[in-house]
Amino acid sequence: MLKFTEQQELLRKVVRDFVESEIAPIAQKIDEEDTCPVELFKKMGDLGFNGVFVPEIYGGTGLGYTELAIIAEEIARYAAGFSMGLVAHTMAVYAIMTWGSEEQKQKYLPRLCSGSFGALSVTEPGGGSDFMGQKSTGRLVENDWVLNGRKCFITNSHCMEVNVVSVRTGEDSKGRPQLSVFIVEGDTPGQTPGRKEKKAGLRGSFTGDINLDNVRVPQDSLLGKPGDGAKIGLGTLGEMGRGGTASVALGILRGCLEESVKFAKERVIYAKPLSNLPNIQFIIAENRTDYEAARLLTYNATGLKDAGKPCFSEYAMAKFFATEAAVRAAKRTIDLMGGYGVITDYPVSRYLRDAVTMIPACGTSHVMQVIIAGGELKK
Ligand SMILES: Cc1cc2nc3c(=O)[nH]c(=O)nc-3n(C[C@H](O)[C@H](O)[C@H](O)COP(=O)(O)OP(=O)(O)OC[C@H]3O[C@@H](n4cnc5c(N)ncnc54)[C@H](O)[C@@H]3O)c2cc1C
């Protein structure tokens, strides 16, 4: 049985109050204007949301990954795009918290917990799924590392102040690419945001290119050791990013469920509420079941992570199921509403755009299936 602690229930209430008063009223506007409400991120920092799983000595709230999922779900209930901005930020935070030196943690985590945006930059135009195929380079020149290349599809590209970026720094003894990860201050000369993508959904967060043109960073910007890039990048996506994206999809699923119930009760057809029709009830039942299943998978994975247990496959299952279920639920809810479903005064067509846009973020459904099957076949 899924059971939250009293403290977690209280946190959910605090986040929900914040979301209902500060985010829900502008959710449609930020989608229409395709912008990220960066000023709200500072407020979330003050409330302890942005570094909820970071120990208090580094400026965090000292809670866990389940609490992060609660926050991401609640924000995504109304604004999935903005929630995705928080999720991407937490990947940068997690990488520094997990692999950073004491100096790096003291230098970056308090800032990131209190309102500065972080970004994790791994994807390149050559293919996000081909993680080891990254072409951007890092070369040691005198005492500095010099980074060159182009990262694409980076969430928070146009608002980040700290970029955690992976590049190729050489080859191992078998000729395989060696990746390393660097922490790069947002205003470092040579690092510039490039094209900003016009996404179908998740429009409450910026997604775009980050260009690296002879970006010179000191040696103490290296996260972990040279060659730790695959461990850091894949570990962060697998045990942080996917929990976040599953939680965002959970928020969309709850939106579909609540909107379908509300509309079915309010809409009168044949002089009776729409909810009297059996096919409408089937849709509500499917929305409820998909939400519940996604919730169980997601909070099971975060519970394992909080307990320090293996959770890579569990996060992949949660991400795969929740994002695909959100697409199905949004389509069904549009069907339930008839013509009103496609009218943008209602949020459900946005839910469909948001849900579809979730699929590639942090790894496509195909890649999730490869990971899940790989885990089974290895047993
Ligand atoms: C909204 C959004 C936010 C994002 N945020 C970030 C971010 O913050 N940081 C970041 O670094 N990246 C980010 N990304 C990039 C994301 O991680 C990539 O889009 C994703 O990894 C897929 O890469 P690709 O788009 O290059 O597709 P490709 O890798 O080119 O995939 C093309 C097709 O091939 C399939 N495919 C690829 N490999 C396999 C395989 N091994 N087996 C079976 N099928 C396969 C895919 O499923 C897909 O259907 C974001 C993307 C989106 C859409």
GROMACS .gro file of C-alpha atoms and ligand atoms in nm:
model
  432
    1MET     CA    1   0.000   0.000   0.000
    2LEU     CA    2   0.130   0.343  -0.090
    3LYS     CA    3   0.139   0.557   0.221
    4PHE     CA    4   0.289   0.901   0.265
    5THR     CA    5   0.420   1.033   0.596
    6GLU     CA    6   0.241   1.314   0.774
    7GLN     CA    7   0.528   1.544   0.678
    8GLN     CA    8   0.493   1.447   0.310
    9GLU     CA    9   0.117   1.511   0.320
   10LEU     CA   10   0.184   1.849   0.476
   11LEU     CA   11   0.442   1.929   0.209
   12ARG     CA   12   0.188   1.835  -0.061
   13LYS     CA   13  -0.061   2.076   0.091
   14VAL     CA   14   0.192   2.360   0.106
   15VAL     CA   15   0.293   2.301  -0.258
   16ARG     CA   16  -0.069   2.271  -0.369
   17ASP     CA   17  -0.161   2.602  -0.202
   18PHE     CA   18   0.136   2.768  -0.371
   19VAL     CA   19   0.053   2.618  -0.709
   20GLU     CA   20  -0.317   2.705  -0.690
   21SER     CA   21  -0.249   3.066  -0.594
   22GLU     CA   22   0.066   3.144  -0.796
   23ILE     CA   23   0.093   2.904  -1.090
   24ALA     CA   24  -0.257   2.784  -1.188
   25PRO     CA   25  -0.383   3.137  -1.266
   26ILE     CA   26  -0.100   3.195  -1.519
   27ALA     CA   27  -0.070   2.840  -1.658
   28GLN     CA   28  -0.257   2.916  -1.981
   29LYS     CA   29  -0.076   3.247  -2.028
   30ILE     CA   30   0.273   3.096  -1.999
   31ASP     CA   31   0.173   2.830  -2.252
   32GLU     CA   32   0.035   3.087  -2.497
   33GLU     CA   33   0.335   3.318  -2.455
   34ASP     CA   34   0.578   3.026  -2.461
   35THR     CA   35   0.774   3.159  -2.168
   36CYS     CA   36   0.913   3.047  -1.834
   37PRO     CA   37   0.805   3.241  -1.523
   38VAL     CA   38   1.159   3.270  -1.384
   39GLU     CA   39   1.051   3.503  -1.102
   40LEU     CA   40   0.841   3.222  -0.952
   41PHE     CA   41   1.147   3.000  -0.937
   42LYS     CA   42   1.305   3.235  -0.683
   43LYS     CA   43   0.991   3.211  -0.469
   44MET     CA   44   1.009   2.831  -0.493
   45GLY     CA   45   1.369   2.854  -0.375
   46ASP     CA   46   1.255   3.052  -0.069
   47LEU     CA   47   0.997   2.781   0.002
   48GLY     CA   48   1.265   2.510  -0.013
   49PHE     CA   49   1.131   2.335  -0.326
   50ASN     CA   50   1.437   2.374  -0.552
   51GLY     CA   51   1.676   2.174  -0.338
   52VAL     CA   52   1.428   1.965  -0.142
   53PHE     CA   53   1.655   1.656  -0.139
   54VAL     CA   54   1.977   1.850  -0.066
   55PRO     CA   55   2.117   1.834   0.288
   56GLU     CA   56   2.054   2.144   0.496
   57ILE     CA   57   2.428   2.214   0.532
   58TYR     CA   58   2.433   2.294   0.159
   59GLY     CA   59   2.125   2.516   0.172
   60GLY     CA   60   1.871   2.244   0.094
   61THR     CA   61   1.560   2.126   0.276
   62GLY     CA   62   1.712   1.792   0.379
   63LEU     CA   63   1.422   1.576   0.259
   64GLY     CA   64   1.423   1.319  -0.021
   65TYR     CA   65   1.330   1.208  -0.370
   66THR     CA   66   0.969   1.127  -0.282
   67GLU     CA   67   0.929   1.488  -0.169
   68LEU     CA   68   1.072   1.607  -0.502
   69ALA     CA   69   0.820   1.388  -0.687
   70ILE     CA   70   0.537   1.537  -0.479
   71ILE     CA   71   0.650   1.891  -0.571
   72ALA     CA   72   0.693   1.809  -0.942
   73GLU     CA   73   0.353   1.634  -0.957
   74GLU     CA   74   0.172   1.922  -0.787
   75ILE     CA   75   0.327   2.187  -1.015
   76ALA     CA   76   0.263   1.973  -1.325
   77ARG     CA   77  -0.104   1.937  -1.230
   78TYR     CA   78  -0.141   2.289  -1.368
   79ALA     CA   79   0.184   2.370  -1.549
   80ALA     CA   80   0.377   2.068  -1.677
   81GLY     CA   81   0.628   2.283  -1.867
   82PHE     CA   82   0.729   2.483  -1.562
   83SER     CA   83   0.755   2.162  -1.361
   84MET     CA   84   0.989   2.026  -1.630
   85GLY     CA   85   1.210   2.332  -1.571
   86LEU     CA   86   1.235   2.232  -1.205
   87VAL     CA   87   1.310   1.869  -1.298
   88ALA     CA   88   1.594   1.970  -1.534
   89HIS     CA   89   1.732   2.201  -1.265
   90THR     CA   90   1.733   1.918  -1.011
   91MET     CA   91   1.945   1.706  -1.248
   92ALA     CA   92   2.224   1.967  -1.225
   93VAL     CA   93   2.177   1.980  -0.846
   94TYR     CA   94   2.185   1.601  -0.815
   95ALA     CA   95   2.501   1.564  -1.026
   96ILE     CA   96   2.688   1.819  -0.812
   97MET     CA   97   2.551   1.680  -0.487
   98THR     CA   98   2.641   1.321  -0.578
   99TRP     CA   99   2.976   1.358  -0.755
  100GLY     CA  100   3.096   1.706  -0.653
  101SER     CA  101   3.392   1.781  -0.428
  102GLU     CA  102   3.325   1.947  -0.093
  103GLU     CA  103   3.431   2.283  -0.242
  104GLN     CA  104   3.200   2.240  -0.542
  105LYS     CA  105   2.904   2.152  -0.318
  106GLN     CA  106   2.967   2.453  -0.096
  107LYS     CA  107   3.011   2.682  -0.394
  108TYR     CA  108   2.711   2.580  -0.608
  109LEU     CA  109   2.442   2.405  -0.404
  110PRO     CA  110   2.330   2.698  -0.182
  111ARG     CA  111   2.283   2.914  -0.494
  112LEU     CA  112   2.097   2.641  -0.679
  113CYS     CA  113   1.873   2.573  -0.380
  114SER     CA  114   1.779   2.937  -0.340
  115GLY     CA  115   1.667   3.039  -0.687
  116SER     CA  116   1.938   3.009  -0.952
  117PHE     CA  117   1.845   2.777  -1.238
  118GLY     CA  118   2.067   2.479  -1.318
  119ALA     CA  119   2.082   2.282  -1.644
  120LEU     CA  120   2.218   1.943  -1.746
  121SER     CA  121   2.361   1.951  -2.099
  122VAL     CA  122   2.428   1.613  -2.255
  123THR     CA  123   2.220   1.594  -2.577
  124GLU     CA  124   2.378   1.686  -2.909
  125PRO     CA  125   2.242   1.714  -3.262
  126GLY     CA  126   2.396   1.375  -3.347
  127GLY     CA  127   2.132   1.195  -3.136
  128GLY     CA  128   2.034   1.208  -2.770
  129SER     CA  129   1.988   0.832  -2.740
  130ASP     CA  130   2.345   0.777  -2.860
  131PHE     CA  131   2.488   0.903  -2.533
  132MET     CA  132   2.845   0.786  -2.600
  133GLY     CA  133   2.842   0.946  -2.946
  134GLN     CA  134   2.881   1.299  -2.804
  135LYS     CA  135   3.116   1.507  -3.018
  136SER     CA  136   3.171   1.819  -2.806
  137THR     CA  137   3.526   1.827  -2.678
  138GLY     CA  138   3.724   1.924  -2.371
  139ARG     CA  139   4.100   1.975  -2.404
  140LEU     CA  140   4.346   2.054  -2.132
  141VAL     CA  141   4.532   2.370  -2.242
  142GLU     CA  142   4.797   2.486  -1.996
  143ASN     CA  143   4.609   2.481  -1.668
  144ASP     CA  144   4.254   2.514  -1.801
  145TRP     CA  145   4.003   2.295  -1.977
  146VAL     CA  146   3.878   2.439  -2.307
  147LEU     CA  147   3.531   2.322  -2.415
  148ASN     CA  148   3.390   2.332  -2.768
  149GLY     CA  149   3.071   2.202  -2.926
  150ARG     CA  150   2.695   2.240  -2.941
  151LYS     CA  151   2.436   2.101  -2.702
  152CYS     CA  152   2.072   2.089  -2.809
  153PHE     CA  153   1.727   2.039  -2.649
  154ILE     CA  154   1.864   2.168  -2.319
  155THR     CA  155   1.593   2.258  -2.070
  156ASN     CA  156   1.662   2.594  -1.898
  157SER     CA  157   1.905   2.682  -2.181
  158HIS     CA  158   1.799   3.045  -2.170
  159CYS     CA  159   1.771   3.097  -1.795
  160MET     CA  160   2.038   2.875  -1.638
  161GLU     CA  161   2.311   3.019  -1.419
  162VAL     CA  162   2.498   2.691  -1.368
  163ASN     CA  163   2.544   2.441  -1.650
  164VAL     CA  164   2.653   2.081  -1.588
  165VAL     CA  165   2.790   1.978  -1.925
  166SER     CA  166   2.943   1.658  -2.062
  167VAL     CA  167   3.208   1.654  -2.334
  168ARG     CA  168   3.452   1.410  -2.488
  169THR     CA  169   3.796   1.441  -2.328
  170GLY     CA  170   3.976   1.151  -2.494
  171GLU     CA  171   3.962   0.777  -2.544
  172ASP     CA  172   4.016   0.488  -2.308
  173SER     CA  173   4.276   0.214  -2.362
  174LYS     CA  174   4.031   0.027  -2.591
  175GLY     CA  175   3.969   0.334  -2.809
  176ARG     CA  176   3.623   0.400  -2.665
  177PRO     CA  177   3.522   0.765  -2.612
  178GLN     CA  178   3.595   0.901  -2.270
  179LEU     CA  179   3.342   1.155  -2.146
  180SER     CA  180   3.392   1.402  -1.863
  181VAL     CA  181   3.155   1.644  -1.695
  182PHE     CA  182   3.220   2.010  -1.608
  183ILE     CA  183   3.038   2.268  -1.402
  184VAL     CA  184   3.025   2.586  -1.609
  185GLU     CA  185   2.903   2.919  -1.474
  186GLY     CA  186   2.624   3.058  -1.694
  187ASP     CA  187   2.814   3.376  -1.783
  188THR     CA  188   3.145   3.210  -1.876
  189PRO     CA  189   3.279   3.372  -2.196
  190GLY     CA  190   3.219   3.153  -2.501
  191GLN     CA  191   2.914   2.976  -2.357
  192THR     CA  192   2.601   3.121  -2.516
  193PRO     CA  193   2.239   3.014  -2.549
  194GLY     CA  194   2.163   2.945  -2.915
  195ARG     CA  195   1.836   2.873  -3.088
  196LYS     CA  196   1.533   2.846  -2.860
  197GLU     CA  197   1.302   2.567  -2.970
  198LYS     CA  198   0.930   2.632  -3.026
  199LYS     CA  199   0.795   2.318  -2.863
  200ALA     CA  200   0.449   2.168  -2.911
  201GLY     CA  201   0.410   2.138  -2.534
  202LEU     CA  202   0.590   2.197  -2.203
  203ARG     CA  203   0.600   2.560  -2.304
  204GLY     CA  204   0.650   2.685  -1.946
  205SER     CA  205   1.020   2.601  -1.969
  206PHE     CA  206   1.287   2.708  -2.215
  207THR     CA  207   1.445   2.437  -2.429
  208GLY     CA  208   1.724   2.516  -2.668
  209ASP     CA  209   2.087   2.506  -2.776
  210ILE     CA  210   2.388   2.593  -2.569
  211ASN     CA  211   2.695   2.674  -2.777
  212LEU     CA  212   3.042   2.615  -2.641
  213ASP     CA  213   3.304   2.820  -2.824
  214ASN     CA  214   3.646   2.795  -2.661
  215VAL     CA  215   3.491   2.802  -2.315
  216ARG     CA  216   3.782   2.813  -2.071
  217VAL     CA  217   3.719   2.668  -1.726
  218PRO     CA  218   3.963   2.600  -1.442
  219GLN     CA  219   4.057   2.242  -1.356
  220ASP     CA  220   3.847   2.248  -1.041
  221SER     CA  221   3.536   2.273  -1.265
  222LEU     CA  222   3.570   1.904  -1.345
  223LEU     CA  223   3.299   1.698  -1.174
  224GLY     CA  224   3.441   1.370  -1.048
  225LYS     CA  225   3.741   1.242  -1.243
  226PRO     CA  226   3.825   1.258  -1.615
  227GLY     CA  227   3.626   0.973  -1.775
  228ASP     CA  228   3.343   0.980  -1.518
  229GLY     CA  229   3.108   1.137  -1.774
  230ALA     CA  230   2.907   0.826  -1.859
  231LYS     CA  231   2.859   0.735  -1.494
  232ILE     CA  232   2.753   1.088  -1.401
  233GLY     CA  233   2.537   1.159  -1.706
  234LEU     CA  234   2.356   0.826  -1.725
  235GLY     CA  235   2.327   0.804  -1.345
  236THR     CA  236   2.172   1.150  -1.328
  237LEU     CA  237   1.926   1.082  -1.611
  238GLY     CA  238   1.842   0.738  -1.478
  239GLU     CA  239   1.796   0.808  -1.108
  240MET     CA  240   1.695   1.173  -1.112
  241GLY     CA  241   1.564   1.289  -1.447
  242ARG     CA  242   1.332   0.995  -1.505
  243GLY     CA  243   1.179   1.021  -1.159
  244GLY     CA  244   1.116   1.384  -1.239
  245THR     CA  245   0.964   1.323  -1.582
  246ALA     CA  246   0.743   1.046  -1.441
  247SER     CA  247   0.622   1.291  -1.175
  248VAL     CA  248   0.545   1.556  -1.436
  249ALA     CA  249   0.342   1.299  -1.631
  250LEU     CA  250   0.164   1.212  -1.306
  251GLY     CA  251   0.054   1.574  -1.272
  252ILE     CA  252  -0.083   1.566  -1.628
  253LEU     CA  253  -0.267   1.240  -1.552
  254ARG     CA  254  -0.428   1.393  -1.244
  255GLY     CA  255  -0.529   1.693  -1.452
  256CYS     CA  256  -0.698   1.461  -1.704
  257LEU     CA  257  -0.879   1.273  -1.429
  258GLU     CA  258  -1.004   1.584  -1.252
  259GLU     CA  259  -1.105   1.762  -1.573
  260SER     CA  260  -1.289   1.454  -1.703
  261VAL     CA  261  -1.490   1.419  -1.381
  262LYS     CA  262  -1.571   1.791  -1.365
  263PHE     CA  263  -1.681   1.814  -1.727
  264ALA     CA  264  -1.883   1.491  -1.713
  265LYS     CA  265  -2.078   1.618  -1.412
  266GLU     CA  266  -2.136   1.971  -1.544
  267ARG     CA  267  -2.221   1.901  -1.908
  268VAL     CA  268  -2.588   1.828  -1.965
  269ILE     CA  269  -2.690   1.629  -2.270
  270TYR     CA  270  -3.026   1.458  -2.339
  271ALA     CA  271  -3.139   1.658  -2.030
  272LYS     CA  272  -2.904   1.460  -1.808
  273PRO     CA  273  -2.542   1.494  -1.692
  274LEU     CA  274  -2.295   1.354  -1.942
  275SER     CA  275  -2.165   1.128  -1.665
  276ASN     CA  276  -2.479   0.911  -1.705
  277LEU     CA  277  -2.341   0.762  -2.027
  278PRO     CA  278  -2.150   0.434  -1.978
  279ASN     CA  279  -1.876   0.519  -2.230
  280ILE     CA  280  -1.807   0.842  -2.039
  281GLN     CA  281  -1.777   0.638  -1.720
  282PHE     CA  282  -1.534   0.403  -1.897
  283ILE     CA  283  -1.312   0.702  -1.977
  284ILE     CA  284  -1.319   0.819  -1.617
  285ALA     CA  285  -1.239   0.466  -1.500
  286GLU     CA  286  -0.944   0.443  -1.739
  287ASN     CA  287  -0.816   0.787  -1.634
  288ARG     CA  288  -0.840   0.689  -1.269
  289THR     CA  289  -0.668   0.353  -1.325
  290ASP     CA  290  -0.386   0.501  -1.533
  291TYR     CA  291  -0.327   0.772  -1.273
  292GLU     CA  292  -0.322   0.516  -0.991
  293ALA     CA  293  -0.086   0.280  -1.175
  294ALA     CA  294   0.152   0.564  -1.266
  295ARG     CA  295   0.139   0.688  -0.908
  296LEU     CA  296   0.229   0.345  -0.769
  297LEU     CA  297   0.518   0.302  -1.013
  298THR     CA  298   0.655   0.650  -0.956
  299TYR     CA  299   0.640   0.657  -0.577
  300ASN     CA  300   0.766   0.298  -0.561
  301ALA     CA  301   1.077   0.410  -0.753
  302THR     CA  302   1.129   0.721  -0.540
  303GLY     CA  303   1.081   0.512  -0.224
  304LEU     CA  304   1.355   0.274  -0.341
  305LYS     CA  305   1.584   0.567  -0.417
  306ASP     CA  306   1.516   0.720  -0.075
  307ALA     CA  307   1.602   0.383   0.081
  308GLY     CA  308   1.931   0.368  -0.115
  309LYS     CA  309   1.815   0.059  -0.309
  310PRO     CA  310   1.859  -0.014  -0.684
  311CYS     CA  311   1.596   0.175  -0.880
  312PHE     CA  312   1.724   0.222  -1.237
  313SER     CA  313   1.471  -0.011  -1.401
  314GLU     CA  314   1.195   0.107  -1.170
  315TYR     CA  315   1.249   0.468  -1.276
  316ALA     CA  316   1.252   0.363  -1.642
  317MET     CA  317   0.921   0.176  -1.593
  318ALA     CA  318   0.766   0.472  -1.414
  319LYS     CA  319   0.879   0.714  -1.684
  320PHE     CA  320   0.771   0.486  -1.969
  321PHE     CA  321   0.431   0.406  -1.824
  322ALA     CA  322   0.342   0.750  -1.685
  323THR     CA  323   0.433   0.945  -2.000
  324GLU     CA  324   0.258   0.706  -2.238
  325ALA     CA  325  -0.045   0.689  -2.006
  326ALA     CA  326  -0.059   1.069  -1.996
  327VAL     CA  327  -0.080   1.080  -2.377
  328ARG     CA  328  -0.363   0.822  -2.373
  329ALA     CA  329  -0.550   0.998  -2.092
  330ALA     CA  330  -0.527   1.339  -2.257
  331LYS     CA  331  -0.663   1.200  -2.587
  332ARG     CA  332  -0.947   1.019  -2.404
  333THR     CA  333  -1.037   1.331  -2.207
  334ILE     CA  334  -1.056   1.534  -2.527
  335ASP     CA  335  -1.289   1.265  -2.666
  336LEU     CA  336  -1.505   1.280  -2.353
  337MET     CA  337  -1.551   1.655  -2.396
  338GLY     CA  338  -1.665   1.639  -2.758
  339GLY     CA  339  -1.595   1.968  -2.940
  340TYR     CA  340  -1.506   2.145  -2.617
  341GLY     CA  341  -1.203   1.920  -2.582
  342VAL     CA  342  -1.022   2.102  -2.859
  343ILE     CA  343  -1.118   2.451  -2.747
  344THR     CA  344  -0.818   2.611  -2.580
  345ASP     CA  345  -1.027   2.777  -2.307
  346TYR     CA  346  -1.009   2.429  -2.155
  347PRO     CA  347  -0.665   2.297  -2.061
  348VAL     CA  348  -0.695   1.941  -2.197
  349SER     CA  349  -0.557   2.003  -2.547
  350ARG     CA  350  -0.253   2.154  -2.373
  351TYR     CA  351  -0.229   1.836  -2.164
  352LEU     CA  352  -0.204   1.633  -2.483
  353ARG     CA  353   0.071   1.860  -2.622
  354ASP     CA  354   0.253   1.850  -2.289
  355ALA     CA  355   0.224   1.471  -2.259
  356VAL     CA  356   0.355   1.405  -2.611
  357THR     CA  357   0.646   1.641  -2.548
  358MET     CA  358   0.736   1.445  -2.233
  359ILE     CA  359   0.811   1.126  -2.430
  360PRO     CA  360   1.163   1.212  -2.556
  361ALA     CA  361   1.267   1.411  -2.248
  362CYS     CA  362   1.519   1.205  -2.043
  363GLY     CA  363   1.506   0.920  -2.294
  364THR     CA  364   1.240   0.804  -2.538
  365SER     CA  365   0.986   0.527  -2.469
  366HIS     CA  366   1.186   0.297  -2.698
  367VAL     CA  367   1.499   0.357  -2.494
  368MET     CA  368   1.303   0.301  -2.170
  369GLN     CA  369   1.188  -0.034  -2.309
  370VAL     CA  370   1.545  -0.125  -2.402
  371ILE     CA  371   1.653  -0.049  -2.042
  372ILE     CA  372   1.364  -0.239  -1.883
  373ALA     CA  373   1.409  -0.544  -2.106
  374GLY     CA  374   1.786  -0.530  -2.057
  375GLY     CA  375   1.736  -0.545  -1.680
  376GLU     CA  376   1.509  -0.850  -1.713
  377LEU     CA  377   1.734  -1.033  -1.957
  378LYS     CA  378   2.038  -0.982  -1.734
  379LYS     CA  379   1.869  -1.161  -1.441
  380LIG     C1  380   1.113   1.866  -2.379
  380LIG     C2  381   1.252   1.811  -2.384
  380LIG     C3  382   1.342   1.844  -2.286
  380LIG     C4  383   1.473   1.796  -2.292
  380LIG     N1  384   1.562   1.835  -2.194
  380LIG     C5  385   1.694   1.796  -2.205
  380LIG     C6  386   1.790   1.845  -2.112
  380LIG     O1  387   1.759   1.920  -2.019
  380LIG     N2  388   1.920   1.805  -2.128
  380LIG     C7  389   1.959   1.721  -2.228
  380LIG     O2  390   2.077   1.690  -2.236
  380LIG     N3  391   1.867   1.674  -2.318
  380LIG     C8  392   1.737   1.710  -2.310
  380LIG     N4  393   1.643   1.664  -2.401
  380LIG     C9  394   1.687   1.577  -2.508
  380LIG    C10  395   1.638   1.435  -2.493
  380LIG     O3  396   1.713   1.370  -2.393
  380LIG    C11  397   1.651   1.369  -2.631
  380LIG     O4  398   1.554   1.428  -2.715
  380LIG    C12  399   1.630   1.220  -2.625
  380LIG     O5  400   1.737   1.158  -2.558
  380LIG    C13  401   1.617   1.159  -2.765
  380LIG     O6  402   1.723   1.201  -2.845
  380LIG     P1  403   1.693   1.255  -2.994
  380LIG     O7  404   1.587   1.359  -2.981
  380LIG     O8  405   1.821   1.296  -3.053
  380LIG     O9  406   1.631   1.130  -3.070
  380LIG     P2  407   1.715   1.009  -3.132
  380LIG    O10  408   1.811   0.959  -3.030
  380LIG    O11  409   1.770   1.053  -3.263
  380LIG    O12  410   1.602   0.901  -3.154
  380LIG    C14  411   1.529   0.890  -3.279
  380LIG    C15  412   1.444   0.764  -3.274
  380LIG    O13  413   1.526   0.648  -3.260
  380LIG    C16  414   1.483   0.569  -3.151
  380LIG     N5  415   1.599   0.506  -3.090
  380LIG    C17  416   1.718   0.564  -3.063
  380LIG     N6  417   1.800   0.475  -3.004
  380LIG    C18  418   1.734   0.360  -2.993
  380LIG    C19  419   1.765   0.232  -2.941
  380LIG     N7  420   1.884   0.208  -2.887
  380LIG     N8  421   1.672   0.136  -2.949
  380LIG    C20  422   1.551   0.161  -3.003
  380LIG     N9  423   1.514   0.281  -3.053
  380LIG    C21  424   1.604   0.380  -3.048
  380LIG    C22  425   1.419   0.669  -3.058
  380LIG    O14  426   1.329   0.607  -2.966
  380LIG    C23  427   1.348   0.759  -3.156
  380LIG    O15  428   1.228   0.699  -3.195
  380LIG    C24  429   1.512   1.710  -2.397
  380LIG    C25  430   1.419   1.676  -2.494
  380LIG    C26  431   1.291   1.727  -2.491
  380LIG    C27  432   1.194   1.692  -2.599
   0.00000   0.00000   0.00000
